[in-house]
Amino acid sequence: MLDVRAPALPVERGQRLGNEEYLRDFRARDAAIRNGDSWKLERLQHFEEVGVPSRDALRRGDWEMALRLLEEGRDNLRDIQADEEARGSVFHRVRVVEEPLTPYIQWELHSLRISAEYGERVRILPAAAIAAAETDGLLPELTIQDGKVLFRVLYTDTGVPDGAIRFTDPDIVEPWTEYVREAYATAEDIASYFDRAVAPLPPPPAA
């Protein structure tokens, strides 16, 4: 179990970014990383991605098409990973899961399993492992770039992307980097989790 309580993340010490501004800033900073690690913590169990055909198929209840479209995205994932390797950029993702899995999580884990095949470091953390850190609410959605910039990614109540809050103060970024790194160290590799908990499941309902 992850015993460490989560660090503070005072909103007033960050800068609020709209969705487009966040995406531009994130992409520019990501492209500039050389020989650095980045970290992502995903906690919510449902998101509403926009403009993702496989996600749209899940929403319609067409599970076969959702999986087929994920498979068709392999070339793009290969290109992304080749670019990251060329820059010495290593991306680590900690995906918190609650069981039974929501339809979204079941779909996302299929997507992340494929990403992991091309080199993304993905590990799965049961929600019970972070219970001590969530006495006052769920952990935030975070992306940390090269240990220098932390984005708290925001969503509406229905899971639609809603921009982010950017933090650059080392007193905030460094403790969170260490926290997510420790969470990653205690988590399970997606390959073993997928084989045990995801592969045997029937198709989920539309969501």
XYZ file of C-alpha atoms in Angstrom:
207
model
C 0.000 0.000 0.000
C 1.121 3.549 -0.749
C 1.406 5.011 2.742
C 2.498 8.536 1.911
C -0.200 11.197 2.043
C -0.422 13.357 -1.025
C 1.495 16.669 -1.108
C -0.318 19.980 -1.144
C -1.474 21.473 -4.433
C -2.609 25.047 -3.674
C -4.637 26.315 -6.617
C -3.732 29.941 -5.915
C -0.072 29.213 -6.675
C -0.807 27.969 -10.178
C -1.921 29.558 -13.431
C -5.302 28.645 -14.890
C -5.203 27.714 -18.577
C -8.080 27.166 -20.958
C -8.208 23.909 -22.850
C -6.561 25.119 -26.071
C -3.928 27.110 -24.211
C -3.127 24.090 -22.060
C -2.783 21.789 -25.055
C -0.475 24.208 -26.886
C 1.709 24.702 -23.839
C 1.835 21.007 -23.021
C 2.799 20.003 -26.552
C 5.499 22.661 -26.843
C 7.039 21.701 -23.518
C 6.833 18.004 -24.316
C 8.587 18.451 -27.660
C 11.416 20.322 -25.914
C 12.219 17.531 -23.432
C 15.624 15.938 -23.891
C 16.742 13.018 -21.728
C 14.070 13.577 -19.104
C 11.285 11.644 -17.402
C 7.639 12.622 -17.379
C 4.842 11.276 -15.187
C 1.069 11.036 -15.385
C -1.413 10.180 -12.648
C -4.923 9.253 -13.785
C -7.593 8.896 -11.117
C -11.095 9.519 -12.508
C -12.965 6.478 -13.757
C -14.818 8.133 -16.640
C -13.772 10.664 -19.276
C -15.477 12.040 -22.387
C -12.716 12.329 -24.985
C -13.670 14.478 -27.943
C -12.807 13.478 -31.499
C -11.592 9.960 -30.679
C -13.349 7.504 -33.027
C -12.729 4.465 -30.819
C -14.183 6.336 -27.829
C -17.184 7.281 -29.961
C -17.706 3.608 -30.794
C -17.736 2.747 -27.082
C -20.326 5.481 -26.559
C -22.507 3.861 -29.236
C -22.050 0.423 -27.684
C -20.062 -0.941 -30.653
C -17.315 -2.739 -28.721
C -15.974 -4.637 -31.720
C -15.490 -1.406 -33.653
C -13.944 0.311 -30.612
C -11.266 -2.383 -30.387
C -10.710 -2.467 -34.140
C -10.083 1.271 -34.202
C -7.597 0.967 -31.332
C -5.702 -1.622 -33.350
C -5.684 0.676 -36.366
C -3.899 3.315 -34.296
C -0.754 1.251 -33.836
C 1.251 3.121 -36.483
C 0.632 6.414 -34.715
C 1.708 4.942 -31.385
C 4.854 3.572 -32.997
C 5.719 7.013 -34.367
C 5.115 8.688 -31.008
C 7.356 6.236 -29.212
C 10.097 6.537 -31.836
C 10.080 10.310 -31.366
C 10.271 9.980 -27.580
C 13.123 7.507 -27.801
C 15.030 9.810 -30.138
C 14.707 12.607 -27.582
C 15.498 10.403 -24.602
C 12.066 11.208 -23.182
C 10.515 8.521 -20.979
C 6.817 8.763 -20.128
C 5.430 6.930 -17.090
C 1.717 6.539 -16.421
C 0.039 5.467 -13.181
C -3.558 4.463 -13.834
C -5.683 4.160 -10.681
C -8.512 1.650 -11.074
C -11.603 0.803 -9.117
C -13.212 -2.603 -9.490
C -15.554 -3.568 -10.965
C -14.202 -1.635 -13.905
C -16.320 1.066 -15.484
C -16.930 0.683 -19.237
C -14.567 3.596 -19.847
C -11.754 2.046 -17.821
C -12.218 -1.304 -19.541
C -11.853 0.481 -22.884
C -8.935 2.631 -21.745
C -6.990 -0.363 -20.455
C -7.222 -1.948 -23.897
C -5.788 1.277 -25.304
C -3.023 1.495 -22.701
C -2.048 -2.141 -23.199
C -1.302 -1.351 -26.838
C 0.605 1.800 -25.874
C 2.714 -0.267 -23.490
C 3.629 -2.630 -26.318
C 5.371 0.305 -28.005
C 7.277 1.402 -24.936
C 5.030 3.589 -22.793
C 5.581 2.709 -19.134
C 2.101 1.958 -17.807
C 1.280 0.583 -14.371
C -2.007 -0.047 -12.607
C -2.712 0.993 -9.023
C -5.815 -0.185 -7.141
C -7.801 2.615 -5.551
C -7.420 0.925 -2.163
C -3.684 1.667 -2.297
C -4.296 5.418 -2.153
C -7.175 5.416 0.323
C -5.075 7.180 2.984
C -4.458 10.049 0.579
C -8.116 10.491 -0.319
C -9.764 11.208 3.017
C -10.607 14.711 1.765
C -11.355 13.841 -1.862
C -9.935 12.074 -4.891
C -6.363 12.622 -5.975
C -6.006 15.128 -8.818
C -5.343 14.302 -12.442
C -1.691 15.240 -13.015
C 0.957 15.389 -15.689
C 4.525 16.311 -14.701
C 6.990 17.192 -17.451
C 10.686 16.590 -16.850
C 10.311 17.325 -13.138
C 9.868 21.025 -13.928
C 6.236 21.704 -14.779
C 3.117 20.180 -13.270
C -0.288 20.429 -14.912
C -3.366 19.661 -12.859
C -5.683 18.628 -15.652
C -9.285 19.688 -15.143
C -12.558 18.111 -16.235
C -16.210 19.001 -15.948
C -18.516 16.925 -13.757
C -19.333 14.804 -16.808
C -15.679 14.145 -17.678
C -15.184 16.657 -20.508
C -11.689 18.280 -20.666
C -11.699 21.748 -19.122
C -8.111 23.005 -19.333
C -5.540 22.823 -16.553
C -3.729 24.649 -13.781
C 0.017 25.008 -14.427
C 2.532 24.923 -11.577
C 6.236 25.664 -11.935
C 7.268 26.221 -8.300
C 9.803 23.487 -7.384
C 8.311 23.360 -3.878
C 5.125 22.041 -5.475
C 6.459 20.121 -8.474
C 9.200 18.130 -6.735
C 7.077 16.581 -3.930
C 4.436 15.549 -6.460
C 7.062 14.068 -8.757
C 8.324 11.959 -5.881
C 4.787 10.959 -4.900
C 3.859 9.771 -8.388
C 7.220 8.038 -8.740
C 6.549 6.120 -5.527
C 3.043 5.258 -6.686
C 4.513 3.929 -9.920
C 7.020 1.807 -8.008
C 4.236 0.128 -6.010
C 1.897 -0.399 -8.963
C 1.481 -3.453 -11.193
C 2.624 -3.618 -14.801
C -0.319 -3.313 -17.150
C 0.499 -6.548 -18.974
C -0.064 -8.787 -15.958
C -3.045 -6.767 -14.742
C -4.664 -6.841 -18.169
C -4.284 -10.588 -18.563
C -5.788 -11.236 -15.148
C -8.500 -8.608 -14.784
C -9.396 -7.221 -18.212
C -8.975 -9.854 -20.929
C -11.631 -12.230 -19.440
C -14.334 -9.549 -19.286
C -17.332 -9.516 -21.640
C -17.937 -6.402 -23.756
C -19.028 -3.461 -21.598
C -22.292 -1.559 -22.075
C -22.323 1.683 -24.006
C -20.839 4.559 -22.043
